[in-house]
Amino acid sequence: MHANDIAAVPLSAEQQPSQQDLDQLVALYERGDAVQLESATRALLDRHPASAFAWSVLAVALQSQGQDALPALLKTVELAPDDAESQLHLGNAYLASGQLELAQACFMRALEIAPGFAEALSRLGDVLQAQGHLKEAGECYRGALELEPKLAMAHLGKGDIHYAQRQFQLAEASYREALALAPDASELHRKLADISVEMNRPEQAIERYGAALLADPANAMAHGGLGNVLFRLGRHQQAEASYRAATGHTTAIAAHHHGLARSLHALGQTEAAEAAYRHAIEMDPTVAAPMLHFADLLRETRRKEVAIAVYRAALLLEPGNIDTINNLGMALQEDGQLDQALASFQQVLAIAPENPISHNNIAAILNAMGQPEAALASSRRAVKLGPKVSSTHFNLATCLMEAGRLSEALGSFETVVKLEPDNRRAHVNIGSTLVR
C-alpha cells in the first residue's frame, strides 16, 4: 500500500496529508490492526477530507472488519476518477453484493484507463460468468492469463466455467493451477473437493474438505460439503457434526440446515430434526427438498394430514418430482384416501412408465379397492420390471393369496426370502400358506 499508487486529482499543500500521516496509516495496515487503522484514518479524513488515498485506506479497514465499505470506495473514485485500482476495488464491492451491471461498468472503466490490467479483465470475466455468458467470460480469463500467467483468480475463473459445463477433469486442472499459486486459499481446496464428489471419489473429497477447513475453519460451504459426503457414506453422526459446524457460521445457507435435519432424522432424533427442517424451509421456502423430507418425518410420526399438506406444497415448487408424488400417494393410502392415492401413483407412471414401485403401489391400492384381477395384473407388471425388488414379489404373493392361488403365492413368498432372508413377514406367510 503506497500513497503514490492512486492517481488522484492534484491537491494543494494544505489539502495533502503529510508523509508522516501516510506512513502511519501504512504501518497500521501492515500490522493488521484494522480497528486502529479505521480510527486513525477517520481522524486524518477530518483534517484532509479530499485525500483519495485516505478514503481508500478507510475502505480497506472497513472491509477487514466485515463492514460496509461502499461509501468509502465511492468517495475514492469520486476523488480519483482516473485511477484503475480504485475502479477495480469499487467493482469488486459491487460484484460481492450482486450488483453485476455496476460491477461491469467499473471493470470496463478500469480497462479503459489501463488496457493491460489483467486483474480487472479477470473480474470482468467473473461478471460475465455470473450473467451466464460463459464464452465471453472464458475469453476474459484467457486474455488475463496472457497478460499475467500467474494470476490465480483467472485460473479459478476458468475452472468455474469448466465445472459449470461438467468438464470436471479440466476444472480440476485449472483449480490445481490456481492452488499452486495460492496454496492457502480455502475456497480452492473446497472447489477441488466438490470435483472429487462429482467424480465419485469420496475419501479424496473428505481429505480436500479437510484441507479447506485447515486453511479457514469458518468456511461454512466446506463444512456443508463434508457433511454431504459423510451423510452419503452413512456416517450420520459425523455428518451431523459437520452440518452443525456449518450452521454455526453467518454464511450458512438453508441447505446446511436441511443436511443437519436429515442427519438428525437418520439418527432418530425426530424433535431436533423437525426443528432443523422448519429452519431450512423458513430460510428458503422456494426449495422443495426440505419440504419432501420434512413431510416424510411427519408421515413417520403419524401426522398424515399435515404430511399430505407439506407434500402438496413441495409439489407446487417441483410438480414433476417422482419421489414427492409417490410419497404423497403413500400418505394418502395410509390415510384411507384410496382414490387420490391411486391418482398419485398413476401420475408417477405417466412420468416414468417403467417404475416398478409405482406399479406395485397401484396393485396394493386396487387390491384394497376390491379389484383383484386388476391388482394381479399390476403386481405381475411390477415383478417383471423389478425382479430383484423384494416388495414386488411380496405384493404379488399377497394378491395371489387374495385370489386363492396359494401354491403360486407360496412361490412368490419364497422368492422374497431369497432376496431378503430376514423378512419376518414373508416367513410367517409361508408358514400360514403351508398350513392352509
JSON list of N, CA, C and O in Angstrom, two decimals, residues 26-49:
[
{"chain": "A", "resi": 26, "resn": "VAL", "atom": "N", "xyz": [0.13, 3.37, 6.65]},
{"chain": "A", "resi": 26, "resn": "VAL", "atom": "CA", "xyz": [0.75, 2.19, 6.05]},
{"chain": "A", "resi": 26, "resn": "VAL", "atom": "C", "xyz": [1.25, 1.23, 7.13]},
{"chain": "A", "resi": 26, "resn": "VAL", "atom": "O", "xyz": [1.08, 0.00, 7.03]},
{"chain": "A", "resi": 27, "resn": "ALA", "atom": "N", "xyz": [1.83, 1.79, 8.20]},
{"chain": "A", "resi": 27, "resn": "ALA", "atom": "CA", "xyz": [2.34, 0.95, 9.29]},
{"chain": "A", "resi": 27, "resn": "ALA", "atom": "C", "xyz": [1.21, 0.19, 9.98]},
{"chain": "A", "resi": 27, "resn": "ALA", "atom": "O", "xyz": [1.33, -1.00, 10.29]},
{"chain": "A", "resi": 28, "resn": "LEU", "atom": "N", "xyz": [0.08, 0.87, 10.22]},
{"chain": "A", "resi": 28, "resn": "LEU", "atom": "CA", "xyz": [-1.07, 0.22, 10.85]},
{"chain": "A", "resi": 28, "resn": "LEU", "atom": "C", "xyz": [-1.63, -0.87, 9.94]},
{"chain": "A", "resi": 28, "resn": "LEU", "atom": "O", "xyz": [-2.04, -1.94, 10.40]},
{"chain": "A", "resi": 29, "resn": "TYR", "atom": "N", "xyz": [-1.66, -0.60, 8.63]},
{"chain": "A", "resi": 29, "resn": "TYR", "atom": "CA", "xyz": [-2.14, -1.59, 7.66]},
{"chain": "A", "resi": 29, "resn": "TYR", "atom": "C", "xyz": [-1.25, -2.84, 7.70]},
{"chain": "A", "resi": 29, "resn": "TYR", "atom": "O", "xyz": [-1.74, -3.97, 7.74]},
{"chain": "A", "resi": 30, "resn": "GLU", "atom": "N", "xyz": [0.06, -2.62, 7.68]},
{"chain": "A", "resi": 30, "resn": "GLU", "atom": "CA", "xyz": [0.99, -3.74, 7.66]},
{"chain": "A", "resi": 30, "resn": "GLU", "atom": "C", "xyz": [0.95, -4.53, 8.97]},
{"chain": "A", "resi": 30, "resn": "GLU", "atom": "O", "xyz": [1.22, -5.73, 8.99]},
{"chain": "A", "resi": 31, "resn": "ARG", "atom": "N", "xyz": [0.56, -3.86, 10.05]},
{"chain": "A", "resi": 31, "resn": "ARG", "atom": "CA", "xyz": [0.46, -4.52, 11.34]},
{"chain": "A", "resi": 31, "resn": "ARG", "atom": "C", "xyz": [-0.83, -5.34, 11.44]},
{"chain": "A", "resi": 31, "resn": "ARG", "atom": "O", "xyz": [-0.99, -6.19, 12.32]},
{"chain": "A", "resi": 32, "resn": "GLY", "atom": "N", "xyz": [-1.80, -5.08, 10.55]},
{"chain": "A", "resi": 32, "resn": "GLY", "atom": "CA", "xyz": [-3.05, -5.82, 10.53]},
{"chain": "A", "resi": 32, "resn": "GLY", "atom": "C", "xyz": [-4.04, -5.38, 11.59]},
{"chain": "A", "resi": 32, "resn": "GLY", "atom": "O", "xyz": [-4.97, -6.11, 11.91]},
{"chain": "A", "resi": 33, "resn": "ASP", "atom": "N", "xyz": [-3.88, -4.18, 12.12]},
{"chain": "A", "resi": 33, "resn": "ASP", "atom": "CA", "xyz": [-4.78, -3.67, 13.16]},
{"chain": "A", "resi": 33, "resn": "ASP", "atom": "C", "xyz": [-5.87, -2.84, 12.50]},
{"chain": "A", "resi": 33, "resn": "ASP", "atom": "O", "xyz": [-5.78, -1.61, 12.39]},
{"chain": "A", "resi": 34, "resn": "ALA", "atom": "N", "xyz": [-6.95, -3.53, 12.05]},
{"chain": "A", "resi": 34, "resn": "ALA", "atom": "CA", "xyz": [-7.99, -2.86, 11.27]},
{"chain": "A", "resi": 34, "resn": "ALA", "atom": "C", "xyz": [-8.75, -1.82, 12.09]},
{"chain": "A", "resi": 34, "resn": "ALA", "atom": "O", "xyz": [-9.12, -0.76, 11.57]},
{"chain": "A", "resi": 35, "resn": "VAL", "atom": "N", "xyz": [-9.00, -2.10, 13.36]},
{"chain": "A", "resi": 35, "resn": "VAL", "atom": "CA", "xyz": [-9.76, -1.17, 14.20]},
{"chain": "A", "resi": 35, "resn": "VAL", "atom": "C", "xyz": [-8.98, 0.13, 14.38]},
{"chain": "A", "resi": 35, "resn": "VAL", "atom": "O", "xyz": [-9.51, 1.24, 14.22]},
{"chain": "A", "resi": 36, "resn": "GLN", "atom": "N", "xyz": [-7.70, -0.01, 14.73]},
{"chain": "A", "resi": 36, "resn": "GLN", "atom": "CA", "xyz": [-6.87, 1.18, 14.91]},
{"chain": "A", "resi": 36, "resn": "GLN", "atom": "C", "xyz": [-6.66, 1.91, 13.59]},
{"chain": "A", "resi": 36, "resn": "GLN", "atom": "O", "xyz": [-6.61, 3.14, 13.54]},
{"chain": "A", "resi": 37, "resn": "LEU", "atom": "N", "xyz": [-6.57, 1.14, 12.50]},
{"chain": "A", "resi": 37, "resn": "LEU", "atom": "CA", "xyz": [-6.41, 1.74, 11.18]},
{"chain": "A", "resi": 37, "resn": "LEU", "atom": "C", "xyz": [-7.63, 2.58, 10.83]},
{"chain": "A", "resi": 37, "resn": "LEU", "atom": "O", "xyz": [-7.51, 3.71, 10.32]},
{"chain": "A", "resi": 38, "resn": "GLU", "atom": "N", "xyz": [-8.82, 2.05, 11.10]},
{"chain": "A", "resi": 38, "resn": "GLU", "atom": "CA", "xyz": [-10.04, 2.83, 10.84]},
{"chain": "A", "resi": 38, "resn": "GLU", "atom": "C", "xyz": [-10.05, 4.12, 11.66]},
{"chain": "A", "resi": 38, "resn": "GLU", "atom": "O", "xyz": [-10.37, 5.20, 11.14]},
{"chain": "A", "resi": 39, "resn": "SER", "atom": "N", "xyz": [-9.72, 4.02, 12.93]},
{"chain": "A", "resi": 39, "resn": "SER", "atom": "CA", "xyz": [-9.73, 5.19, 13.82]},
{"chain": "A", "resi": 39, "resn": "SER", "atom": "C", "xyz": [-8.76, 6.26, 13.33]},
{"chain": "A", "resi": 39, "resn": "SER", "atom": "O", "xyz": [-9.11, 7.45, 13.24]},
{"chain": "A", "resi": 40, "resn": "ALA", "atom": "N", "xyz": [-7.55, 5.83, 13.00]},
{"chain": "A", "resi": 40, "resn": "ALA", "atom": "CA", "xyz": [-6.53, 6.79, 12.55]},
{"chain": "A", "resi": 40, "resn": "ALA", "atom": "C", "xyz": [-6.92, 7.42, 11.21]},
{"chain": "A", "resi": 40, "resn": "ALA", "atom": "O", "xyz": [-6.69, 8.62, 10.98]},
{"chain": "A", "resi": 41, "resn": "THR", "atom": "N", "xyz": [-7.50, 6.62, 10.33]},
{"chain": "A", "resi": 41, "resn": "THR", "atom": "CA", "xyz": [-7.89, 7.13, 9.01]},
{"chain": "A", "resi": 41, "resn": "THR", "atom": "C", "xyz": [-9.03, 8.14, 9.12]},
{"chain": "A", "resi": 41, "resn": "THR", "atom": "O", "xyz": [-9.02, 9.18, 8.45]},
{"chain": "A", "resi": 42, "resn": "ARG", "atom": "N", "xyz": [-10.00, 7.83, 9.98]},
{"chain": "A", "resi": 42, "resn": "ARG", "atom": "CA", "xyz": [-11.10, 8.78, 10.16]},
{"chain": "A", "resi": 42, "resn": "ARG", "atom": "C", "xyz": [-10.60, 10.10, 10.75]},
{"chain": "A", "resi": 42, "resn": "ARG", "atom": "O", "xyz": [-11.05, 11.18, 10.34]},
{"chain": "A", "resi": 43, "resn": "ALA", "atom": "N", "xyz": [-9.65, 10.01, 11.66]},
{"chain": "A", "resi": 43, "resn": "ALA", "atom": "CA", "xyz": [-9.07, 11.23, 12.23]},
{"chain": "A", "resi": 43, "resn": "ALA", "atom": "C", "xyz": [-8.35, 12.03, 11.15]},
{"chain": "A", "resi": 43, "resn": "ALA", "atom": "O", "xyz": [-8.45, 13.28, 11.10]},
{"chain": "A", "resi": 44, "resn": "LEU", "atom": "N", "xyz": [-7.64, 11.34, 10.28]},
{"chain": "A", "resi": 44, "resn": "LEU", "atom": "CA", "xyz": [-6.93, 12.03, 9.20]},
{"chain": "A", "resi": 44, "resn": "LEU", "atom": "C", "xyz": [-7.92, 12.66, 8.22]},
{"chain": "A", "resi": 44, "resn": "LEU", "atom": "O", "xyz": [-7.71, 13.79, 7.74]},
{"chain": "A", "resi": 45, "resn": "LEU", "atom": "N", "xyz": [-9.01, 11.96, 7.93]},
{"chain": "A", "resi": 45, "resn": "LEU", "atom": "CA", "xyz": [-10.00, 12.49, 6.99]},
{"chain": "A", "resi": 45, "resn": "LEU", "atom": "C", "xyz": [-10.74, 13.71, 7.56]},
{"chain": "A", "resi": 45, "resn": "LEU", "atom": "O", "xyz": [-11.22, 14.56, 6.81]},
{"chain": "A", "resi": 46, "resn": "ASP", "atom": "N", "xyz": [-10.81, 13.81, 8.89]},
{"chain": "A", "resi": 46, "resn": "ASP", "atom": "CA", "xyz": [-11.39, 15.02, 9.49]},
{"chain": "A", "resi": 46, "resn": "ASP", "atom": "C", "xyz": [-10.57, 16.25, 9.12]},
{"chain": "A", "resi": 46, "resn": "ASP", "atom": "O", "xyz": [-11.10, 17.35, 8.94]},
{"chain": "A", "resi": 47, "resn": "ARG", "atom": "N", "xyz": [-9.26, 16.04, 8.98]},
{"chain": "A", "resi": 47, "resn": "ARG", "atom": "CA", "xyz": [-8.36, 17.16, 8.64]},
{"chain": "A", "resi": 47, "resn": "ARG", "atom": "C", "xyz": [-8.15, 17.29, 7.13]},
{"chain": "A", "resi": 47, "resn": "ARG", "atom": "O", "xyz": [-7.93, 18.38, 6.63]},
{"chain": "A", "resi": 48, "resn": "HIS", "atom": "N", "xyz": [-8.22, 16.12, 6.42]},
{"chain": "A", "resi": 48, "resn": "HIS", "atom": "CA", "xyz": [-7.92, 16.15, 4.98]},
{"chain": "A", "resi": 48, "resn": "HIS", "atom": "C", "xyz": [-8.98, 15.35, 4.23]},
{"chain": "A", "resi": 48, "resn": "HIS", "atom": "O", "xyz": [-8.73, 14.25, 3.72]},
{"chain": "A", "resi": 49, "resn": "PRO", "atom": "N", "xyz": [-10.21, 15.87, 4.14]},
{"chain": "A", "resi": 49, "resn": "PRO", "atom": "CA", "xyz": [-11.32, 15.11, 3.55]},
{"chain": "A", "resi": 49, "resn": "PRO", "atom": "C", "xyz": [-11.19, 14.85, 2.06]},
{"chain": "A", "resi": 49, "resn": "PRO", "atom": "O", "xyz": [-11.96, 14.05, 1.51]}
]
